JSON list of C-alpha atoms in Angstrom, two decimals:
[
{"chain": "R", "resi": 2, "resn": "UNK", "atom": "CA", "xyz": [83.47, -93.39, -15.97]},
{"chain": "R", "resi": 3, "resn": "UNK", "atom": "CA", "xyz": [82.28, -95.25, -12.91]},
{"chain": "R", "resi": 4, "resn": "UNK", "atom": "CA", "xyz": [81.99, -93.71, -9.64]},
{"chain": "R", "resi": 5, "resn": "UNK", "atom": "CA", "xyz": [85.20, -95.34, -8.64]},
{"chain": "R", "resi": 6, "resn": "UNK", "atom": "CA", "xyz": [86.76, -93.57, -11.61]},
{"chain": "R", "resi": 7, "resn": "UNK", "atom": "CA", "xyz": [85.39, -90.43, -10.71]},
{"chain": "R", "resi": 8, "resn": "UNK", "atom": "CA", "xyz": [86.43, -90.70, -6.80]},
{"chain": "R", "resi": 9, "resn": "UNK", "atom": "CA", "xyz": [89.88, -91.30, -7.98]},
{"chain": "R", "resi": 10, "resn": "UNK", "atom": "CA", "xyz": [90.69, -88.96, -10.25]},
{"chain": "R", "resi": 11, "resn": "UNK", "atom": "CA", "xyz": [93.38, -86.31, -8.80]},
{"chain": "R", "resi": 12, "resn": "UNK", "atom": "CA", "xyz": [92.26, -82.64, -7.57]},
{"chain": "R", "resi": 13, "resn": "UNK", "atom": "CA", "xyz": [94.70, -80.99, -10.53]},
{"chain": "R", "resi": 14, "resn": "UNK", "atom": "CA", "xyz": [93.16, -82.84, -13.15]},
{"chain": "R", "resi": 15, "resn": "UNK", "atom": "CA", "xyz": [89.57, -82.35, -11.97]},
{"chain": "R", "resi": 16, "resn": "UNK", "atom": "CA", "xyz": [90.33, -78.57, -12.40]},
{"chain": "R", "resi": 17, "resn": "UNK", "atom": "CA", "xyz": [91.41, -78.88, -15.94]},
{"chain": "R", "resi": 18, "resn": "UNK", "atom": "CA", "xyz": [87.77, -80.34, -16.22]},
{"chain": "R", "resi": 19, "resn": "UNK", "atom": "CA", "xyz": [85.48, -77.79, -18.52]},
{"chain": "R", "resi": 20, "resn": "UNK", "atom": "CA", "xyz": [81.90, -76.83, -17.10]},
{"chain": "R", "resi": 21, "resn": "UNK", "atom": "CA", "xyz": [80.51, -78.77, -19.99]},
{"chain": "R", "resi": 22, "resn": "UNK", "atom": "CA", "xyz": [82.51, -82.09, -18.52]},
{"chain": "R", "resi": 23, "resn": "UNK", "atom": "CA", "xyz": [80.82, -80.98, -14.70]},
{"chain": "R", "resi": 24, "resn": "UNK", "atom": "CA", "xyz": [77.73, -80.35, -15.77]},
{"chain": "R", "resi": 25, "resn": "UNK", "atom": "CA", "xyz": [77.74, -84.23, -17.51]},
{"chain": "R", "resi": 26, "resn": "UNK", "atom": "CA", "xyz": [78.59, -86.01, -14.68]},
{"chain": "R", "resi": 27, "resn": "UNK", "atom": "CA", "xyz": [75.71, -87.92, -13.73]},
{"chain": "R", "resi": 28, "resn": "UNK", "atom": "CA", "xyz": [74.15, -87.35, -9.82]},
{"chain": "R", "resi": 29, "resn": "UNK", "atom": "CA", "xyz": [76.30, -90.78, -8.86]},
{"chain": "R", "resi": 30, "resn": "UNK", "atom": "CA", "xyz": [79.09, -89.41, -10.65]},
{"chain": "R", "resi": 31, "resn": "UNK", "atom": "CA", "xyz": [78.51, -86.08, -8.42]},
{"chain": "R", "resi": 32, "resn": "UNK", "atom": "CA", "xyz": [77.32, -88.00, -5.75]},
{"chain": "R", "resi": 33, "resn": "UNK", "atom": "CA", "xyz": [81.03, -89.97, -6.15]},
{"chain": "R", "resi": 34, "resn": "UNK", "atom": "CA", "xyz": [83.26, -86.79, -5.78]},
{"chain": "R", "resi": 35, "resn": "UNK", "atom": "CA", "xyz": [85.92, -87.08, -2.22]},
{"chain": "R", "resi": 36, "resn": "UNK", "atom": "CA", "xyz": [85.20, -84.37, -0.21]},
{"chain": "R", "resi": 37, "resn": "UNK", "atom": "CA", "xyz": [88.54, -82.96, -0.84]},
{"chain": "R", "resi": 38, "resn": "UNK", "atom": "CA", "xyz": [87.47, -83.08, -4.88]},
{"chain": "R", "resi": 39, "resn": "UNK", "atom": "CA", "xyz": [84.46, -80.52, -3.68]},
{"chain": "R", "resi": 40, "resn": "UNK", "atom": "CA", "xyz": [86.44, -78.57, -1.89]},
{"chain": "R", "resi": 41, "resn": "UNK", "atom": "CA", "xyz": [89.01, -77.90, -4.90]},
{"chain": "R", "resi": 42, "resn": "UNK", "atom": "CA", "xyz": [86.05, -77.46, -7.50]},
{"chain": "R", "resi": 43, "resn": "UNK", "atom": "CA", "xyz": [86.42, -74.05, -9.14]},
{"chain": "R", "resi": 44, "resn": "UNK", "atom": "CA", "xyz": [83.72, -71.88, -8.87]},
{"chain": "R", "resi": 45, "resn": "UNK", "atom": "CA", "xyz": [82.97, -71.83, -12.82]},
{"chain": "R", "resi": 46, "resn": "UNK", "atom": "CA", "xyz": [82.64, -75.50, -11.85]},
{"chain": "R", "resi": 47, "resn": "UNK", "atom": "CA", "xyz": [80.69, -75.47, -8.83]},
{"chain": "R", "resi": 48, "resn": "UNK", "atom": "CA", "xyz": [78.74, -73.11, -11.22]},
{"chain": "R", "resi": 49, "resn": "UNK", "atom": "CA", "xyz": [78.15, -75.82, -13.48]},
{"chain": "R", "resi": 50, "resn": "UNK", "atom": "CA", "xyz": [76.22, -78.26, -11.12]},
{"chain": "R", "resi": 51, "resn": "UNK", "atom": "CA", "xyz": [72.96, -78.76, -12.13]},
{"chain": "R", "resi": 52, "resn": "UNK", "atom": "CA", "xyz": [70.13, -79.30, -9.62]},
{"chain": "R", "resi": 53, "resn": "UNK", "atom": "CA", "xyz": [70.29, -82.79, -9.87]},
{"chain": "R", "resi": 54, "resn": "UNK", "atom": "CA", "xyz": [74.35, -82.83, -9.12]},
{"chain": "R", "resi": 55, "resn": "UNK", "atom": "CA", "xyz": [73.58, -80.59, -5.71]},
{"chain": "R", "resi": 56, "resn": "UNK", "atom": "CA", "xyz": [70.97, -82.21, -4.92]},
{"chain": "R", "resi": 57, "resn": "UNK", "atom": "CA", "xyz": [73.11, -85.38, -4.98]},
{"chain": "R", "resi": 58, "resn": "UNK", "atom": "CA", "xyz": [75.24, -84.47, -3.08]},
{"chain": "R", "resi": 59, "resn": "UNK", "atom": "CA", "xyz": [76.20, -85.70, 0.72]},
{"chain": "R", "resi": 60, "resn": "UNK", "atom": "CA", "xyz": [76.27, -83.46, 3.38]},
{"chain": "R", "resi": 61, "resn": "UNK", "atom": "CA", "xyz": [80.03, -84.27, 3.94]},
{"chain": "R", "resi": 62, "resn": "UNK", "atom": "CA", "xyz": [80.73, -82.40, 0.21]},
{"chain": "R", "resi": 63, "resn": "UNK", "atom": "CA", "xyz": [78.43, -80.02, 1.05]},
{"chain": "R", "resi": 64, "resn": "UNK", "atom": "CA", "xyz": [80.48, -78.73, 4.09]},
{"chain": "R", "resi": 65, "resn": "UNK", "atom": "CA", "xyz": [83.07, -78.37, 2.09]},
{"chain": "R", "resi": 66, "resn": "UNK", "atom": "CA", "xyz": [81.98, -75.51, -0.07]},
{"chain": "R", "resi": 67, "resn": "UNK", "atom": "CA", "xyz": [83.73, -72.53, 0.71]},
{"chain": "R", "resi": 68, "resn": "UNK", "atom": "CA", "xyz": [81.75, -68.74, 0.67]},
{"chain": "R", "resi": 69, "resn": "UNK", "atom": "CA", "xyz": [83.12, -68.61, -2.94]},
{"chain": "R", "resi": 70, "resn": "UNK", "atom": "CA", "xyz": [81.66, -71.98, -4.45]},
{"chain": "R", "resi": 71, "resn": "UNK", "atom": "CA", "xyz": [78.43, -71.35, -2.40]},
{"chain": "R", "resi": 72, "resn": "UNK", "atom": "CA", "xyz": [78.18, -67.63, -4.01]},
{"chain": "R", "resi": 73, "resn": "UNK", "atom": "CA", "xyz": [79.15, -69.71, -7.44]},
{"chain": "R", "resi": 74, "resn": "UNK", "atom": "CA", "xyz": [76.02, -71.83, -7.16]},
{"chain": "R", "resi": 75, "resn": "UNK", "atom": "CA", "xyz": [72.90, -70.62, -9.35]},
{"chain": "R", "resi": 76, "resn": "UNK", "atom": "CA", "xyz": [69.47, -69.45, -7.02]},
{"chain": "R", "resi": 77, "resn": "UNK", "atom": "CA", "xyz": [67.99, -72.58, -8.34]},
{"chain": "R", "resi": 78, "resn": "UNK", "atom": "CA", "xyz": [70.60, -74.68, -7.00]},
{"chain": "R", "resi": 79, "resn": "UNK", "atom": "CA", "xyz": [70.36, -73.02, -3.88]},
{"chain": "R", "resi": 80, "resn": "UNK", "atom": "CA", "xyz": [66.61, -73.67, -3.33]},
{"chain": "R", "resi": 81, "resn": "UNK", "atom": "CA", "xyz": [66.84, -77.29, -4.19]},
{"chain": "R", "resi": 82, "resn": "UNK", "atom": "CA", "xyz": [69.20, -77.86, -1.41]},
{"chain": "R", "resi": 83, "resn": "UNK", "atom": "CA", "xyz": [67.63, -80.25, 1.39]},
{"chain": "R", "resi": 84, "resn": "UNK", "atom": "CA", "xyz": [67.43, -78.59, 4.56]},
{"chain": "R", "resi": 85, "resn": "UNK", "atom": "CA", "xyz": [69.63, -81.46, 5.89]},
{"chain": "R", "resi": 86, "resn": "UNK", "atom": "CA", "xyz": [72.28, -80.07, 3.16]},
{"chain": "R", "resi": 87, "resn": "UNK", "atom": "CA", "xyz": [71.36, -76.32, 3.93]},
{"chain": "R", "resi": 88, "resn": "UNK", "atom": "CA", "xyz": [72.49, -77.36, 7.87]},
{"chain": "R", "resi": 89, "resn": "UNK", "atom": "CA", "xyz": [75.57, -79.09, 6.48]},
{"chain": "R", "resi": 90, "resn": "UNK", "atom": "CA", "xyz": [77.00, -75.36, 5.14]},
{"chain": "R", "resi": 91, "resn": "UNK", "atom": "CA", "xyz": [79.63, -73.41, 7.64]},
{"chain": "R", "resi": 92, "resn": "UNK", "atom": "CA", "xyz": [78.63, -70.52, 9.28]},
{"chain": "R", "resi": 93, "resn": "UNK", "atom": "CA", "xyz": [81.56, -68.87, 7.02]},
{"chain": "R", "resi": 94, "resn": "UNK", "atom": "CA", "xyz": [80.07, -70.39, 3.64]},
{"chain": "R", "resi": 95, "resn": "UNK", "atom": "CA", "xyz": [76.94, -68.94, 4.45]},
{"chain": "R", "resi": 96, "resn": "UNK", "atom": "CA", "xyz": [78.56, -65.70, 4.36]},
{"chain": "R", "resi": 97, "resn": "UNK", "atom": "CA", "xyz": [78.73, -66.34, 0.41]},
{"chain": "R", "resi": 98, "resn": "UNK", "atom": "CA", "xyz": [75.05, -66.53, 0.28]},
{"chain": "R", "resi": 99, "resn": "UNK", "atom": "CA", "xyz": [73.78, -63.67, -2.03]},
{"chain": "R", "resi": 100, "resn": "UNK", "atom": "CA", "xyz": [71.16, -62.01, -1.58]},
{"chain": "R", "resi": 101, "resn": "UNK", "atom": "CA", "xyz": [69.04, -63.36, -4.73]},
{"chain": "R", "resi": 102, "resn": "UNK", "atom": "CA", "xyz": [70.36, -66.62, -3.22]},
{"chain": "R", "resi": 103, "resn": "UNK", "atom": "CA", "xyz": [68.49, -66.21, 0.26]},
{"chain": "R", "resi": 104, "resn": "UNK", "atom": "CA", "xyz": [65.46, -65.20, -1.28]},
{"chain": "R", "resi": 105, "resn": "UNK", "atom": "CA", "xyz": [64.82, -68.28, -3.11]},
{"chain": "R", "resi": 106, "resn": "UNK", "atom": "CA", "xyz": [65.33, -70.21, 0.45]},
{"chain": "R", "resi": 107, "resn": "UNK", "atom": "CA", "xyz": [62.21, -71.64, 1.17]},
{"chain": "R", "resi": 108, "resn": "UNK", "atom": "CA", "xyz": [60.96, -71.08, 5.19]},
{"chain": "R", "resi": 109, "resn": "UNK", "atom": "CA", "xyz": [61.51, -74.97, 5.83]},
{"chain": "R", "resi": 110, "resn": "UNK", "atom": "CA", "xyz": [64.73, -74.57, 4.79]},
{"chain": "R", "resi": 111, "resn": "UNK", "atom": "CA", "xyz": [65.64, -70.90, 6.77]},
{"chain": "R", "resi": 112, "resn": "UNK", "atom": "CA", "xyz": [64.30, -73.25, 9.58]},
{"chain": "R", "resi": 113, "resn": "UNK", "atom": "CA", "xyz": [67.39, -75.68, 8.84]},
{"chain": "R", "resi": 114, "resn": "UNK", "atom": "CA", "xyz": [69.81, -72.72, 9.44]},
{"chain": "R", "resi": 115, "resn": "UNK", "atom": "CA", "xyz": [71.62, -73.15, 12.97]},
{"chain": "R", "resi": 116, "resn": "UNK", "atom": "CA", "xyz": [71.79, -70.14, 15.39]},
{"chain": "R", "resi": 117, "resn": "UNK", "atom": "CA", "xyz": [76.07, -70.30, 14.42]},
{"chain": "R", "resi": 118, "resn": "UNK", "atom": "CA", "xyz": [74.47, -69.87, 10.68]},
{"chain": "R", "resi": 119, "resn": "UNK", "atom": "CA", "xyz": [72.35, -67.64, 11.54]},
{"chain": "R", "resi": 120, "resn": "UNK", "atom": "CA", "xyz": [74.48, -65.09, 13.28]},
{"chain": "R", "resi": 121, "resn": "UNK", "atom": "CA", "xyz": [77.07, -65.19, 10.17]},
{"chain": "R", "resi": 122, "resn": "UNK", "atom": "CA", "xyz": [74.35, -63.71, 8.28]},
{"chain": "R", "resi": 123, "resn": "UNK", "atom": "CA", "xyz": [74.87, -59.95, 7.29]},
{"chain": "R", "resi": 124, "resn": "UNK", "atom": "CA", "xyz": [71.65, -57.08, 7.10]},
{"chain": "R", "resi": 125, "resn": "UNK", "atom": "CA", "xyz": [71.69, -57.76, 3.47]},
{"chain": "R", "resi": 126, "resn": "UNK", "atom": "CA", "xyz": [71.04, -61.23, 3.48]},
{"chain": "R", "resi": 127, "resn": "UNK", "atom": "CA", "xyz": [68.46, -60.46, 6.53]},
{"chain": "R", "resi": 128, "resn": "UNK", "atom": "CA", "xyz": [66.56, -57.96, 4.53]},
{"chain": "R", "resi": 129, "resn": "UNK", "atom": "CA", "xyz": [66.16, -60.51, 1.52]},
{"chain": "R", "resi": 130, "resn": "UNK", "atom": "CA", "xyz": [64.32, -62.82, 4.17]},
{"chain": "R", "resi": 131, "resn": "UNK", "atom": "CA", "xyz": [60.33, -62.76, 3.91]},
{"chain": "R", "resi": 132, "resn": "UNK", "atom": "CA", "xyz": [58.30, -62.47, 6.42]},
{"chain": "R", "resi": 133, "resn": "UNK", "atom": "CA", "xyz": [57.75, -66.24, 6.59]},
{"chain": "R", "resi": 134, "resn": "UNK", "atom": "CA", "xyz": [61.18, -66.98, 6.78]},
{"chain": "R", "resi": 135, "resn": "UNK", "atom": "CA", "xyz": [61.95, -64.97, 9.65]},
{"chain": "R", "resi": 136, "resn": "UNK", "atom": "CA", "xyz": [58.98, -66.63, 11.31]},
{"chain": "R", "resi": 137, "resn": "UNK", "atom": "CA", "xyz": [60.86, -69.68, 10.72]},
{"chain": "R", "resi": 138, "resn": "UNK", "atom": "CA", "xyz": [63.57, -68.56, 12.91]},
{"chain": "R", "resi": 139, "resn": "UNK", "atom": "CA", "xyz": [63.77, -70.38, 16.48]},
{"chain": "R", "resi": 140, "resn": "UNK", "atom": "CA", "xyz": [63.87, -68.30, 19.33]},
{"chain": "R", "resi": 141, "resn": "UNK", "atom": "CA", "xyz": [67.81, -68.92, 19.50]},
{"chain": "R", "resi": 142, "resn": "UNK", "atom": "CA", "xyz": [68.42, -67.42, 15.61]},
{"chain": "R", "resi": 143, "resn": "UNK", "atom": "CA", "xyz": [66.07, -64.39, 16.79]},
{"chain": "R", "resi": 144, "resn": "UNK", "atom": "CA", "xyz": [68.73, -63.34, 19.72]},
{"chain": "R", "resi": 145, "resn": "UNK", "atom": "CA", "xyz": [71.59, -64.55, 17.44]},
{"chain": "R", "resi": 146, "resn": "UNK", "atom": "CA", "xyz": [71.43, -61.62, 14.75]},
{"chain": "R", "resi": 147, "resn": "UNK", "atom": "CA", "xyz": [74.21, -59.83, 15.30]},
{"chain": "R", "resi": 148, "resn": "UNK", "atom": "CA", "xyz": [73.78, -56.36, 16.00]},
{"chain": "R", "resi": 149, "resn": "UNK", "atom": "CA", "xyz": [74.95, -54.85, 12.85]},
{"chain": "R", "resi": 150, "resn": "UNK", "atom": "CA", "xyz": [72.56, -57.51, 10.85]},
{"chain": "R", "resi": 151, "resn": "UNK", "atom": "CA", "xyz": [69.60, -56.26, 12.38]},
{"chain": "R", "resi": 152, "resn": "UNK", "atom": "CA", "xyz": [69.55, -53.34, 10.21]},
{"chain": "R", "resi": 153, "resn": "UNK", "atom": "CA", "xyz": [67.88, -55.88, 7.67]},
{"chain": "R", "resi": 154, "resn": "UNK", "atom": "CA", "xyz": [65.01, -55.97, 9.69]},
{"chain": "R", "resi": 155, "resn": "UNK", "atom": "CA", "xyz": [61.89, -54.49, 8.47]},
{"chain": "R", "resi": 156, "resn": "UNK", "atom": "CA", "xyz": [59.18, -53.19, 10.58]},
{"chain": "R", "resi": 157, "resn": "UNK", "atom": "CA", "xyz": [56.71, -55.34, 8.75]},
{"chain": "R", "resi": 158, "resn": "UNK", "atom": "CA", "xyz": [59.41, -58.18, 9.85]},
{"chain": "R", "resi": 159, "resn": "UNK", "atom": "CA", "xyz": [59.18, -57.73, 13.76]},
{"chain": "R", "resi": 160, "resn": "UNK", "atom": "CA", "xyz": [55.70, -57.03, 13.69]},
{"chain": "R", "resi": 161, "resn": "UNK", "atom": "CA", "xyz": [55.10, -60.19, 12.12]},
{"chain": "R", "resi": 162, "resn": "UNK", "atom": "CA", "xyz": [57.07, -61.98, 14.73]},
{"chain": "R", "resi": 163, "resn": "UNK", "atom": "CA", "xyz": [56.00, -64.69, 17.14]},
{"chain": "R", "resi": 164, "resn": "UNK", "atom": "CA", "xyz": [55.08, -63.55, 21.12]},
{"chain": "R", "resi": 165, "resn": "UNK", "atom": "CA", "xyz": [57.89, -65.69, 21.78]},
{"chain": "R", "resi": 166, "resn": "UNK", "atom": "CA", "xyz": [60.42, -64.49, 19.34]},
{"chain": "R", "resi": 167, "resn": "UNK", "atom": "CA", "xyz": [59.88, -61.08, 20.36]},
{"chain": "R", "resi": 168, "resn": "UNK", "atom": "CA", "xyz": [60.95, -62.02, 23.86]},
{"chain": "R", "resi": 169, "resn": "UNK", "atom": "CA", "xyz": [63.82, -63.56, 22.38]},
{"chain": "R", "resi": 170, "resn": "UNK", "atom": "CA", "xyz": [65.11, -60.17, 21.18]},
{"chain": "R", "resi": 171, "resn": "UNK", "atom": "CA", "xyz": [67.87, -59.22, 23.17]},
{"chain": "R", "resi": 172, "resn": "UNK", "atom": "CA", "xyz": [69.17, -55.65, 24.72]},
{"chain": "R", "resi": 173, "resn": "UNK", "atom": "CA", "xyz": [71.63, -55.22, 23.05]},
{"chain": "R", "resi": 174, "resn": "UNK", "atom": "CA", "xyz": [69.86, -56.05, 20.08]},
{"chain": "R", "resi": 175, "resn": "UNK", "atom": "CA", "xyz": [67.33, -53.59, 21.23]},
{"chain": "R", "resi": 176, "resn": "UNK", "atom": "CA", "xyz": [70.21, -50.88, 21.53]},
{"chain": "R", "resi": 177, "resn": "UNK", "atom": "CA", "xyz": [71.42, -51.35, 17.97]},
{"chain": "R", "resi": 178, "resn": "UNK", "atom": "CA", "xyz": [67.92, -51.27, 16.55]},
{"chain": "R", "resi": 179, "resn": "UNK", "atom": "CA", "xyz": [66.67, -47.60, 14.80]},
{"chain": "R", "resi": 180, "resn": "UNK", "atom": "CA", "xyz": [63.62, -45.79, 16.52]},
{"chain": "R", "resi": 181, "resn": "UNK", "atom": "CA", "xyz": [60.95, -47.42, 13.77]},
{"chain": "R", "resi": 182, "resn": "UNK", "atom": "CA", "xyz": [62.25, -50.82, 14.67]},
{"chain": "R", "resi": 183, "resn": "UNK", "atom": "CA", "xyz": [62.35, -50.44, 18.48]},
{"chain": "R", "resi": 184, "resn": "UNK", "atom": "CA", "xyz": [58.65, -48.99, 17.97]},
{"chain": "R", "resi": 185, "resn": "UNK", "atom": "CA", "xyz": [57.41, -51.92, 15.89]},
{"chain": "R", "resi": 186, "resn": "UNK", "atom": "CA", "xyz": [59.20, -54.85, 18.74]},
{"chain": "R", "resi": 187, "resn": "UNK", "atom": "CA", "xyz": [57.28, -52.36, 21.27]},
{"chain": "R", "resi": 188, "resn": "UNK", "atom": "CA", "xyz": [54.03, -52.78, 19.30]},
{"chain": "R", "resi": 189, "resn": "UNK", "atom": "CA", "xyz": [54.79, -56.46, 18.64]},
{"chain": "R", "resi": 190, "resn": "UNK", "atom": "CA", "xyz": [55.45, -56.73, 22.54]},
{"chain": "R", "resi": 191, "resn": "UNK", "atom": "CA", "xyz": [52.30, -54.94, 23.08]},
{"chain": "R", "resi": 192, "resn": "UNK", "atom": "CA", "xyz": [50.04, -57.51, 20.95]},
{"chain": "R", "resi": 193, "resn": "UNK", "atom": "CA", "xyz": [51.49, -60.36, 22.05]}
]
């Protein structure tokens, strides 16, 4: 089919498509999806993708992708997103993100997050950062974890923090942290 064919085909009869028809569409066949197509994939379907399809595809489709379909998409697909598509996500689809899904983000592409992405984030998906992705955080997605996300923090995290994101860390943060956290932003503080 061309990509004209794929673009028009109706959002009932894409979901009658198997995951073996998906996961033959070529990257301009992917590429060729409406965004309203994306957005009615199934998640067996979204599951489907291959790297190559994802990686196809436009930041408008990627958008799109509800927490579901962006929970459906394998770790690899995940880490072969562009940062450019990684800032494309909602701050609600990134709520989808599992945790085995944020650990195979790269730093460059934690770095793409925006502070509206980053505050979605839950302590779960904070904990499965490494240290080297939280140093990729801006100043901005440092005092945007909410409260009850900072419990994801390690101590090994804060202390490996920047001067200036420790100074980022807010009070309120500051109230919500435990003692061992408030004692290793004291000690990062202190070295800084």
């Amino acid at each position: 089919l061309s990509t004209a064919d794929i673009a028009a085909i109706n959002t009932p009869a894409l979901g009658g498509l198997s995951t073996a028809n998906v996961a033959a569409l070529s990257s301009d066949q992917a590429a060729a999806l409406t965004t309203a197509q994306v957005a009615a994939l199934k998640t067996t379907q979204v599951h489907a993708l291959t790297s190559t399809q994802v990686g196809a595809l436009t930041t408008a489709q990627v958008a799109t992708l509800n927490a579901t379909q962006v929970a459906a998409l394998t770790t690899d697909n995940v880490a072969g997103l562009s940062t450019t598509q990684i800032g494309a996500l909602t701050s609600k689809s990134v709520t989808g993100l599992s945790t085995a899904q944020v650990g195979a983000l790269s730093s460059a592409q934690v770095g793409a997050l925006s502070t509206a992405q980053t505050a979605a984030l839950n302590s779960s998906q904070i904990g499965a950062l490494s240290t080297a992705d939280i140093a990729a955080f801006s100043t901005s997605d440092i005092a945007a974890i909410s409260t009850t996300a900072l419990g994801g923090l390690s101590t090994t995290d804060i202390g490996s923090m920047s001067s200036d994101q420790v100074h980022a860390i807010t009070a309120t943060q500051l109230q919500a942290m435990n003692t061992d956290q408030v004692s290793a932003v004291i000690a990062a503080y202190h070295a800084s």
